Tab-separated table of C-alpha atoms and ligand atoms in Angstrom:
chain	number	residue	atom	x	y	z
A	1	MET	CA	-119.783	-13.284	-25.813
A	2	LYS	CA	-116.633	-15.049	-24.704
A	3	ILE	CA	-117.249	-18.553	-23.465
A	4	THR	CA	-115.877	-19.253	-19.967
A	5	ASN	CA	-113.779	-22.253	-18.982
A	6	SER	CA	-116.643	-23.478	-16.800
A	7	GLU	CA	-119.032	-23.294	-19.762
A	8	ARG	CA	-116.626	-25.216	-21.979
A	9	MET	CA	-115.977	-27.872	-19.336
A	10	PHE	CA	-119.674	-28.226	-18.584
A	11	GLU	CA	-120.410	-28.830	-22.252
A	12	GLN	CA	-117.787	-31.595	-22.358
A	13	ALA	CA	-119.070	-33.095	-19.113
A	14	CYS	CA	-122.652	-33.141	-20.368
A	15	ARG	CA	-121.629	-35.405	-23.222
A	16	LEU	CA	-120.214	-37.974	-20.827
A	17	MET	CA	-122.185	-37.738	-17.592
A	18	PRO	CA	-125.935	-37.368	-17.023
A	19	GLY	CA	-126.539	-33.634	-16.713
A	20	GLY	CA	-122.782	-33.138	-16.661
A	21	VAL	CA	-122.476	-33.886	-12.946
A	22	ASN	CA	-122.182	-36.660	-10.381
A	23	SER	CA	-124.905	-35.286	-8.114
A	24	PRO	CA	-127.917	-33.368	-9.459
A	25	VAL	CA	-127.963	-30.111	-7.487
A	26	ARG	CA	-124.447	-29.297	-8.706
A	27	ALA	CA	-125.817	-28.721	-12.202
A	28	PHE	CA	-127.358	-25.312	-11.224
A	29	ARG	CA	-130.593	-26.224	-13.002
A	30	ALA	CA	-132.868	-24.555	-10.445
A	31	VAL	CA	-131.105	-21.246	-11.048
A	32	GLU	CA	-130.835	-21.715	-14.813
A	33	MET	CA	-127.099	-21.073	-14.833
A	34	THR	CA	-123.889	-22.919	-15.706
A	35	PRO	CA	-122.183	-24.553	-12.731
A	36	ARG	CA	-118.774	-23.228	-11.798
A	37	PHE	CA	-116.072	-25.848	-12.239
A	38	ILE	CA	-113.830	-25.740	-9.204
A	39	LYS	CA	-110.072	-25.680	-9.251
A	40	MET	CA	-109.285	-25.487	-5.558
A	41	ALA	CA	-110.515	-24.323	-2.184
A	42	LYS	CA	-108.792	-23.079	0.960
A	43	GLY	CA	-110.272	-21.830	4.224
A	44	SER	CA	-113.498	-19.927	3.530
A	45	LYS	CA	-112.762	-19.501	-0.194
A	46	ILE	CA	-113.424	-21.552	-3.285
A	47	TYR	CA	-111.878	-20.847	-6.714
A	48	ASP	CA	-113.249	-21.733	-10.119
A	49	VAL	CA	-111.413	-22.557	-13.334
A	50	ASP	CA	-111.884	-18.988	-14.570
A	51	ASP	CA	-109.938	-17.680	-11.551
A	52	ASN	CA	-112.994	-16.291	-9.803
A	53	GLU	CA	-112.775	-16.288	-6.030
A	54	TYR	CA	-115.886	-16.866	-3.933
A	55	ILE	CA	-116.645	-16.861	-0.227
A	56	ASP	CA	-118.076	-20.344	0.127
A	57	PHE	CA	-121.236	-20.991	2.145
A	58	VAL	CA	-121.890	-24.417	0.637
A	59	GLY	CA	-118.873	-26.041	2.264
A	60	SER	CA	-119.326	-29.232	0.242
A	61	TRP	CA	-122.914	-29.285	1.579
A	62	GLY	CA	-121.857	-29.433	5.201
A	63	PRO	CA	-118.606	-31.298	5.822
A	64	MET	CA	-116.237	-28.311	5.762
A	65	ILE	CA	-117.103	-26.910	9.187
A	66	LEU	CA	-113.400	-26.115	9.725
A	67	GLY	CA	-112.946	-24.616	6.273
A	68	HIS	CA	-111.362	-26.101	3.169
A	69	ALA	CA	-108.007	-27.854	3.161
A	70	ARG	CA	-107.393	-27.304	6.850
A	71	ASP	CA	-103.727	-28.167	7.403
A	72	GLU	CA	-104.223	-30.723	10.186
A	73	VAL	CA	-106.842	-32.579	8.137
A	74	VAL	CA	-104.877	-32.607	4.884
A	75	GLU	CA	-101.732	-33.738	6.695
A	76	ALA	CA	-103.595	-36.554	8.428
A	77	VAL	CA	-104.977	-37.783	5.107
A	78	CYS	CA	-101.538	-37.661	3.454
A	79	ARG	CA	-99.935	-39.496	6.360
A	80	ALA	CA	-102.573	-42.215	6.205
A	81	ALA	CA	-102.439	-42.508	2.405
A	82	LYS	CA	-98.687	-43.057	2.464
A	83	LEU	CA	-99.275	-46.112	4.653
A	84	GLY	CA	-101.725	-47.561	2.150
A	85	THR	CA	-105.141	-46.314	1.046
A	86	SER	CA	-107.174	-49.421	1.845
A	87	TYR	CA	-106.597	-52.738	3.584
A	88	GLY	CA	-109.990	-54.399	3.894
A	89	ALA	CA	-108.947	-55.297	7.433
A	90	PRO	CA	-109.535	-53.603	10.791
A	91	THR	CA	-107.389	-50.721	12.090
A	92	GLY	CA	-107.029	-49.059	15.472
A	93	ALA	CA	-108.050	-45.704	14.017
A	94	GLU	CA	-111.556	-47.039	13.350
A	95	THR	CA	-111.950	-47.906	17.033
A	96	GLU	CA	-110.620	-44.478	17.970
A	97	LEU	CA	-113.210	-42.822	15.741
A	98	ALA	CA	-115.987	-45.047	17.109
A	99	GLN	CA	-114.947	-44.026	20.627
A	100	HIS	CA	-115.159	-40.354	19.619
A	101	ILE	CA	-118.683	-40.892	18.349
A	102	VAL	CA	-119.779	-42.840	21.427
A	103	ASP	CA	-118.309	-40.153	23.702
A	104	ALA	CA	-119.990	-37.292	21.830
A	105	VAL	CA	-123.352	-38.560	20.578
A	106	PRO	CA	-125.859	-39.315	23.376
A	107	CYS	CA	-127.657	-42.245	21.687
A	108	ALA	CA	-124.468	-43.906	20.440
A	109	GLU	CA	-123.433	-47.046	22.316
A	110	MET	CA	-122.098	-48.814	19.215
A	111	VAL	CA	-121.129	-47.587	15.770
A	112	ARG	CA	-120.762	-48.907	12.225
A	113	LEU	CA	-118.780	-46.892	9.684
A	114	VAL	CA	-120.009	-46.728	6.077
A	115	ASN	CA	-119.213	-44.632	2.996
A	116	SER	CA	-122.125	-42.236	2.524
A	117	GLY	CA	-125.117	-40.791	4.303
A	118	THR	CA	-127.380	-42.736	1.965
A	119	GLU	CA	-125.756	-45.965	3.054
A	120	ALA	CA	-125.930	-44.997	6.723
A	121	VAL	CA	-129.672	-44.343	6.568
A	122	MET	CA	-130.437	-47.412	4.480
A	123	SER	CA	-128.502	-49.581	6.924
A	124	ALA	CA	-129.987	-47.991	10.051
A	125	VAL	CA	-133.475	-48.612	8.711
A	126	ARG	CA	-132.596	-52.235	8.015
A	127	ALA	CA	-131.232	-52.659	11.540
A	128	ALA	CA	-134.419	-51.141	12.972
A	129	ARG	CA	-136.525	-53.513	10.907
A	130	GLY	CA	-134.410	-56.475	11.985
A	131	TYR	CA	-134.657	-55.419	15.605
A	132	THR	CA	-138.424	-54.868	15.660
A	133	GLY	CA	-139.409	-57.538	13.155
A	134	ARG	CA	-141.668	-54.919	11.545
A	135	ASP	CA	-141.732	-53.586	7.968
A	136	LEU	CA	-143.220	-50.077	7.899
A	137	ILE	CA	-141.253	-46.876	8.340
A	138	VAL	CA	-142.376	-43.258	8.738
A	139	LYS	CA	-140.631	-40.256	7.211
A	140	PHE	CA	-141.529	-36.591	6.806
A	141	GLU	CA	-142.279	-34.857	3.559
A	142	GLY	CA	-139.430	-32.509	2.630
A	143	CYS	CA	-136.859	-34.339	4.766
A	144	TYR	CA	-134.053	-35.924	2.745
A	145	HIS	CA	-132.392	-39.140	3.799
A	146	GLY	CA	-130.283	-40.026	0.780
A	147	HIS	CA	-131.357	-41.823	-2.354
A	148	SER	CA	-132.179	-45.377	-1.265
A	149	ASP	CA	-135.427	-46.733	-2.726
A	150	GLY	CA	-137.526	-46.760	0.428
A	151	LEU	CA	-136.775	-43.125	1.214
A	152	LEU	CA	-137.485	-41.576	-2.180
A	153	VAL	CA	-141.129	-41.472	-1.264
A	154	LYS	CA	-143.682	-38.742	-0.663
A	155	ALA	CA	-147.329	-38.656	0.299
A	156	GLY	CA	-149.799	-39.162	-2.508
A	157	SER	CA	-153.088	-37.344	-2.548
A	158	GLY	CA	-155.781	-39.131	-0.625
A	159	LEU	CA	-155.300	-41.958	1.848
A	160	LEU	CA	-152.465	-42.241	4.353
A	161	THR	CA	-151.055	-45.291	2.636
A	162	GLU	CA	-151.119	-43.881	-0.867
A	163	ASN	CA	-147.466	-43.027	-0.917
A	164	VAL	CA	-145.707	-42.482	-4.206
A	165	PRO	CA	-142.074	-42.685	-5.297
A	166	THR	CA	-140.368	-39.324	-5.917
A	167	SER	CA	-138.107	-40.980	-8.459
A	168	ALA	CA	-138.623	-43.154	-11.495
A	169	GLY	CA	-137.253	-46.634	-10.946
A	170	VAL	CA	-138.563	-47.032	-7.410
A	171	PRO	CA	-141.086	-49.895	-7.280
A	172	ALA	CA	-144.491	-48.931	-5.890
A	173	ALA	CA	-144.129	-51.872	-3.498
A	174	PHE	CA	-141.166	-50.091	-1.842
A	175	ALA	CA	-143.095	-46.857	-1.547
A	176	ALA	CA	-145.913	-48.762	0.122
A	177	ALA	CA	-143.696	-49.620	3.102
A	178	THR	CA	-142.929	-45.938	3.752
A	179	LEU	CA	-145.562	-43.736	5.370
A	180	THR	CA	-145.236	-39.969	5.111
A	181	ALA	CA	-146.113	-37.428	7.765
A	182	ASP	CA	-145.827	-33.629	7.841
A	183	PHE	CA	-142.837	-32.090	9.623
A	184	ASN	CA	-143.890	-30.096	12.704
A	185	ASP	CA	-147.429	-31.487	12.474
A	186	GLU	CA	-148.118	-33.754	15.459
A	187	LYS	CA	-151.587	-34.606	14.235
A	188	SER	CA	-150.295	-36.182	11.023
A	189	VAL	CA	-147.978	-38.409	13.090
A	190	ARG	CA	-150.687	-39.343	15.562
A	191	GLU	CA	-153.013	-40.424	12.763
A	192	ILE	CA	-150.400	-42.696	11.225
A	193	PHE	CA	-149.525	-44.310	14.567
A	194	ALA	CA	-153.182	-44.760	15.514
A	195	GLU	CA	-153.681	-46.767	12.346
A	196	TYR	CA	-150.347	-48.572	11.880
A	197	GLY	CA	-148.353	-48.061	15.093
A	198	GLU	CA	-147.898	-51.757	15.913
A	199	ASN	CA	-146.317	-52.349	12.500
A	200	ILE	CA	-143.964	-49.369	12.363
A	201	ALA	CA	-140.300	-50.371	12.684
A	202	ALA	CA	-138.800	-46.896	12.597
A	203	LEU	CA	-139.595	-43.230	12.392
A	204	ILE	CA	-136.813	-41.226	10.767
A	205	VAL	CA	-136.506	-37.461	10.945
A	206	GLU	CA	-133.978	-34.708	10.338
A	207	PRO	CA	-134.135	-33.138	13.809
A	208	VAL	CA	-133.614	-29.798	12.076
A	209	ALA	CA	-134.946	-30.121	8.556
A	210	ALA	CA	-132.179	-28.756	6.358
A	211	ASN	CA	-132.969	-30.200	2.951
A	212	MET	CA	-136.061	-28.054	2.306
A	213	GLY	CA	-134.182	-24.979	3.338
A	214	VAL	CA	-133.774	-24.808	7.108
A	215	VAL	CA	-136.899	-25.559	9.112
A	216	PRO	CA	-136.344	-25.876	12.865
A	217	PRO	CA	-138.492	-28.263	14.893
A	218	LYS	CA	-141.254	-26.470	16.788
A	219	PRO	CA	-140.739	-26.497	20.561
A	220	GLY	CA	-141.881	-29.893	21.812
A	221	PHE	CA	-141.996	-31.588	18.400
A	222	LEU	CA	-138.917	-33.777	18.902
A	223	GLU	CA	-140.047	-34.628	22.454
A	224	PHE	CA	-143.413	-35.615	21.000
A	225	LEU	CA	-141.718	-37.924	18.481
A	226	ARG	CA	-139.705	-39.465	21.330
A	227	THR	CA	-142.846	-40.122	23.338
A	228	ILE	CA	-145.017	-41.568	20.591
A	229	THR	CA	-142.284	-43.855	19.202
A	230	ARG	CA	-141.554	-45.160	22.697
A	231	LYS	CA	-145.236	-45.848	23.246
A	232	TYR	CA	-145.443	-47.987	20.098
A	233	GLY	CA	-142.037	-49.686	20.378
A	234	THR	CA	-140.872	-47.928	17.217
A	235	VAL	CA	-137.180	-47.129	16.748
A	236	LEU	CA	-136.639	-43.360	16.622
A	237	ILE	CA	-133.849	-42.477	14.180
A	238	PHE	CA	-132.423	-38.967	14.008
A	239	ASP	CA	-130.819	-38.399	10.635
A	240	GLU	CA	-127.969	-36.196	11.808
A	241	VAL	CA	-125.983	-36.325	8.586
A	242	ILE	CA	-126.113	-32.503	8.553
A	243	THR	CA	-126.690	-31.650	12.228
A	244	GLY	CA	-124.188	-34.132	13.682
A	245	PHE	CA	-121.066	-32.382	15.010
A	246	ARG	CA	-122.517	-29.115	13.657
A	247	LEU	CA	-125.120	-27.890	16.137
A	248	ALA	CA	-122.996	-29.278	18.956
A	249	LEU	CA	-120.418	-32.033	19.270
A	250	GLY	CA	-123.332	-34.320	20.150
A	251	GLY	CA	-125.474	-32.981	17.304
A	252	ALA	CA	-129.132	-32.008	17.478
A	253	GLN	CA	-129.804	-34.625	20.148
A	254	GLU	CA	-127.467	-32.753	22.465
A	255	TYR	CA	-128.675	-29.329	21.272
A	256	TYR	CA	-132.343	-30.158	21.913
A	257	ASN	CA	-131.754	-32.684	24.680
A	258	VAL	CA	-133.836	-35.422	23.057
A	259	THR	CA	-132.144	-38.802	22.689
A	260	PRO	CA	-133.260	-41.054	19.828
A	261	ASP	CA	-132.610	-44.810	19.633
A	262	MET	CA	-130.354	-44.485	16.615
A	263	ALA	CA	-128.613	-41.767	14.630
A	264	THR	CA	-127.024	-41.464	11.232
A	265	LEU	CA	-123.950	-39.308	10.750
A	266	GLY	CA	-122.207	-38.150	7.589
A	267	LYS	CA	-120.686	-35.031	6.101
A	268	ILE	CA	-118.616	-33.631	9.046
A	269	VAL	CA	-117.796	-37.103	10.432
A	270	GLY	CA	-115.744	-37.783	7.295
A	271	GLY	CA	-113.956	-34.419	7.377
A	272	GLY	CA	-114.591	-33.983	3.646
A	273	MET	CA	-113.776	-37.568	2.692
A	274	PRO	CA	-116.395	-40.179	1.753
A	275	MET	CA	-117.397	-41.553	5.130
A	276	ALA	CA	-120.538	-41.806	7.243
A	277	ALA	CA	-121.760	-43.813	10.209
A	278	TYR	CA	-124.790	-45.169	11.915
A	279	CYS	CA	-124.959	-45.695	15.619
A	280	GLY	CA	-127.401	-46.352	18.415
A	281	ARG	CA	-128.384	-48.405	21.388
A	282	LYS	CA	-126.380	-51.560	21.917
A	283	GLU	CA	-129.324	-53.934	21.636
A	284	ILE	CA	-130.225	-52.536	18.211
A	285	MET	CA	-126.670	-52.249	16.871
A	286	SER	CA	-125.997	-55.809	18.078
A	287	MET	CA	-128.410	-56.956	15.378
A	288	VAL	CA	-125.868	-55.994	12.699
A	289	SER	CA	-123.692	-58.687	11.132
A	290	PRO	CA	-121.496	-60.473	12.032
A	291	GLN	CA	-122.818	-60.047	15.595
A	292	GLY	CA	-126.442	-60.336	14.521
A	293	PRO	CA	-128.648	-61.375	11.607
A	294	VAL	CA	-128.964	-57.985	9.823
A	295	TYR	CA	-126.533	-58.068	6.921
A	296	GLN	CA	-124.476	-54.987	6.051
A	297	ALA	CA	-120.933	-54.798	4.683
A	298	GLY	CA	-118.532	-52.560	2.747
A	299	THR	CA	-115.235	-53.096	0.908
A	300	LEU	CA	-114.043	-49.562	1.655
A	301	SER	CA	-115.870	-49.045	4.965
A	302	GLY	CA	-113.612	-47.547	7.631
A	303	ASN	CA	-111.169	-46.542	4.917
A	304	PRO	CA	-107.926	-45.386	6.548
A	305	ALA	CA	-107.600	-42.076	4.664
A	306	ALA	CA	-111.244	-41.179	5.305
A	307	VAL	CA	-111.016	-42.178	8.966
A	308	ALA	CA	-107.896	-40.020	9.292
A	309	ALA	CA	-109.774	-36.993	7.920
A	310	GLY	CA	-112.695	-37.654	10.246
A	311	LEU	CA	-110.483	-38.124	13.282
A	312	ALA	CA	-108.470	-34.972	12.571
A	313	THR	CA	-111.701	-32.977	12.220
A	314	LEU	CA	-113.332	-34.370	15.353
A	315	ASN	CA	-110.133	-33.911	17.362
A	316	ILE	CA	-110.094	-30.218	16.492
A	317	LEU	CA	-113.805	-29.791	17.273
A	318	LYS	CA	-113.392	-31.574	20.594
A	319	ALA	CA	-110.330	-29.528	21.551
A	320	HIS	CA	-112.069	-26.279	20.567
A	321	PRO	CA	-115.661	-26.339	21.822
A	322	GLU	CA	-115.679	-22.538	21.425
A	323	VAL	CA	-116.086	-23.171	17.679
A	324	TYR	CA	-119.774	-23.811	18.221
A	325	LYS	CA	-120.408	-20.481	19.890
A	326	ALA	CA	-118.372	-18.705	17.228
A	327	ILE	CA	-120.227	-20.193	14.259
A	328	ASP	CA	-123.548	-19.554	15.977
A	329	GLN	CA	-122.621	-15.870	16.306
A	330	LYS	CA	-121.568	-15.699	12.666
A	331	GLY	CA	-124.873	-17.279	11.705
A	332	ALA	CA	-126.661	-14.657	13.797
A	333	MET	CA	-124.764	-11.873	12.001
A	334	LEU	CA	-125.871	-13.162	8.620
A	335	GLU	CA	-129.423	-13.597	9.852
A	336	ALA	CA	-129.410	-9.959	10.984
A	337	ALA	CA	-128.060	-8.894	7.575
A	338	TYR	CA	-130.950	-10.649	5.819
A	339	VAL	CA	-133.555	-9.208	8.161
A	340	LYS	CA	-132.166	-5.704	7.709
A	341	ALA	CA	-131.884	-5.968	3.924
A	342	ALA	CA	-135.433	-7.295	3.657
A	343	LYS	CA	-136.730	-4.413	5.757
A	344	ASP	CA	-134.644	-1.722	4.040
A	345	HIS	CA	-135.656	-2.805	0.554
A	346	CYS	CA	-139.202	-3.991	1.302
A	347	VAL	CA	-138.506	-7.558	0.164
A	348	GLU	CA	-140.879	-10.232	1.398
A	349	ALA	CA	-138.477	-12.722	2.978
A	350	CYS	CA	-138.186	-14.941	6.025
A	351	VAL	CA	-134.950	-16.222	7.559
A	352	ASN	CA	-134.772	-19.483	9.479
A	353	ARG	CA	-131.662	-20.292	11.453
A	354	VAL	CA	-130.401	-22.858	13.919
A	355	GLY	CA	-126.790	-22.192	14.903
A	356	SER	CA	-124.616	-22.226	11.792
A	357	LEU	CA	-127.416	-23.455	9.506
A	358	LEU	CA	-129.616	-20.841	7.903
A	359	SER	CA	-131.691	-20.088	4.859
A	360	VAL	CA	-133.730	-17.241	3.485
A	361	PHE	CA	-137.125	-17.989	1.967
A	362	PHE	CA	-138.735	-15.511	-0.382
A	363	THR	CA	-142.105	-15.600	1.286
A	364	LYS	CA	-143.613	-13.682	4.167
A	365	GLY	CA	-143.388	-16.565	6.630
A	366	PRO	CA	-143.339	-17.941	9.185
A	367	VAL	CA	-141.909	-21.026	7.456
A	368	GLU	CA	-142.605	-23.949	9.768
A	369	THR	CA	-143.781	-26.721	7.458
A	370	TYR	CA	-143.023	-28.132	4.039
A	371	LYS	CA	-146.175	-26.460	2.767
A	372	ASP	CA	-144.861	-23.085	3.958
A	373	VAL	CA	-141.572	-23.759	2.159
A	374	THR	CA	-143.345	-24.343	-1.138
A	375	LYS	CA	-144.818	-20.826	-1.015
A	376	SER	CA	-141.362	-19.343	-1.704
A	377	ASN	CA	-140.961	-17.195	-4.773
A	378	LEU	CA	-138.438	-19.138	-6.859
A	379	SER	CA	-137.898	-16.479	-9.480
A	380	MET	CA	-136.864	-14.078	-6.722
A	381	PHE	CA	-134.501	-16.742	-5.444
A	382	ARG	CA	-132.924	-17.045	-8.901
A	383	GLN	CA	-132.388	-13.301	-9.113
A	384	TYR	CA	-130.933	-13.213	-5.590
A	385	PHE	CA	-128.634	-16.134	-6.378
A	386	ALA	CA	-127.296	-14.536	-9.560
A	387	SER	CA	-126.593	-11.308	-7.704
A	388	MET	CA	-124.746	-13.130	-4.886
A	389	MET	CA	-122.568	-15.002	-7.397
A	390	GLU	CA	-121.846	-11.704	-9.115
A	391	SER	CA	-120.691	-10.363	-5.735
A	392	GLY	CA	-118.423	-13.371	-5.185
A	393	ILE	CA	-120.605	-15.204	-2.679
A	394	TYR	CA	-121.063	-18.914	-3.363
A	395	ILE	CA	-124.321	-20.224	-1.915
A	396	ALA	CA	-126.386	-23.289	-2.725
A	397	PRO	CA	-128.045	-22.933	-6.140
A	398	SER	CA	-131.461	-23.848	-4.763
A	399	GLN	CA	-134.074	-22.368	-2.453
A	400	PHE	CA	-134.330	-25.727	-0.716
A	401	GLU	CA	-130.837	-25.959	0.746
A	402	SER	CA	-129.072	-24.525	3.767
A	403	MET	CA	-126.241	-22.043	4.068
A	404	PHE	CA	-123.349	-23.542	6.034
A	405	VAL	CA	-121.305	-21.200	8.193
A	406	GLY	CA	-117.955	-22.441	9.429
A	407	ALA	CA	-114.915	-21.722	11.552
A	408	ALA	CA	-112.985	-20.337	8.576
A	409	HIS	CA	-115.428	-17.517	7.825
A	410	GLY	CA	-113.789	-14.324	9.065
A	411	ASP	CA	-115.141	-10.875	9.871
A	412	GLU	CA	-114.122	-9.610	6.450
A	413	ASP	CA	-116.030	-12.482	4.790
A	414	LEU	CA	-119.131	-11.718	6.791
A	415	LYS	CA	-118.978	-7.987	6.059
A	416	LYS	CA	-118.589	-8.664	2.343
A	417	THR	CA	-121.468	-11.122	2.484
A	418	ALA	CA	-123.720	-8.661	4.312
A	419	ALA	CA	-122.952	-6.031	1.658
A	420	ALA	CA	-123.727	-8.577	-1.077
A	421	ILE	CA	-127.035	-9.431	0.589
A	422	ASP	CA	-127.898	-5.740	0.696
A	423	ARG	CA	-127.081	-5.330	-3.013
A	424	ALA	CA	-129.080	-8.426	-3.962
A	425	PHE	CA	-132.121	-7.324	-1.987
A	426	ALA	CA	-131.843	-3.774	-3.349
A	427	SER	CA	-132.176	-5.183	-6.859
A	428	LEU	CA	-135.111	-7.366	-5.771
A	429	GLY	CA	-136.854	-4.405	-4.210
A	430	GLU	CA	-136.681	-2.338	-7.379
B	501	LIG	C1	-126.641	-35.369	2.631
B	501	LIG	C2	-127.695	-36.096	3.409
B	501	LIG	C3	-127.900	-37.480	3.283
B	501	LIG	C4	-127.209	-38.297	2.231
B	501	LIG	O1	-125.847	-38.352	2.404
B	501	LIG	P1	-124.927	-38.740	1.134
B	501	LIG	O2	-123.563	-38.822	1.718
B	501	LIG	O3	-125.115	-37.645	0.141
B	501	LIG	O4	-125.406	-40.039	0.625
B	501	LIG	C5	-128.776	-38.096	4.145
B	501	LIG	N1	-129.448	-37.394	5.075
B	501	LIG	C6	-129.292	-36.071	5.217
B	501	LIG	C7	-130.037	-35.346	6.282
B	501	LIG	C8	-128.426	-35.374	4.378
B	501	LIG	O5	-128.318	-34.049	4.481
């Protein structure tokens, strides 16, 4: 068989980079395929080095809500780059972006710009610890908050405190400061707070879990987290790296009308450039250096080209609030296509969707917890994925990721995708 350009490039890359990639999920391991090497992307489409065209529902894992290479965004980046790509000194554009965030995001009174979601979460947790003078944090199993040591932790079997690193290289002592609860399970949270509440600095949650596939919060769950954290003086952090500027301009906190103490933003806020932010109540953010004693810094933080991309993106979203309704409707169309295909071809599947975030799980459902997610049939997912790629639909190569619908997806794209879903499910039903 003829070897493709992607296969050849992947082989070269594997000799020089661990797994051939700079971020693990890109390697297509879960689907046992070769990753497509990308040449370019425009609007809703992405093109690989073998000249295959795909309708892209990964969207760089969230940032490309306006589609790839949107003219206004690219032009803003080029304009900024021509004036110098980094100064290591403040600019007015950073303040403008901070103002955007404060205007849009309910909990945001002050903002710090950083370079990645990982950094935003790590820094927000540090600020919360500095503010409360406490060490422990609570996270939920199946929620992803980047790859900092203290957050690569899951529950061990047995006692509440027996938490274990999910990665080699994370000291057990770090894992011990992170307690793990079950998403959508109030009881698991109550038990942890009853035992350790006075020592918990922060509880961090993806308000819509979107890194175990999409799992919406049950009605009342976010309100419950607000209430219990307030009772114990714990800082409530919404990790809105995915949901921020996606579910609404003000993110999940606007969408669900629950205001945390702090939020982390990433992906969309950088408009496809490496940028993220953390923000929150003034008294907490005032703890951050040089105003306060919590140290956090960055050579490239607030980078002018990245800020330009973020500003251009947020300006468009702010000027066109109808985008949110439109992408919600597109999401609903895809959801309907999955439901119909599952029914028509007798495939056991369950679709979860919040606005423009959705995923299909190959299990009967409902999928409301991490445990439910793990019941998915992964070999069916692999078969479905291969069929979608064959049909020219680029989706995340893992059961545990979201599909990202954006402003650039047109009617034709959605029709093609619905037909591809039907074909994939027909083959699964055979
Ligand atoms: C992507 C993601 C992160 C990490 O962001 P990076 O920019 O990849 O470091 C953190 N939290 C959530 C919810 C994410 O989806």
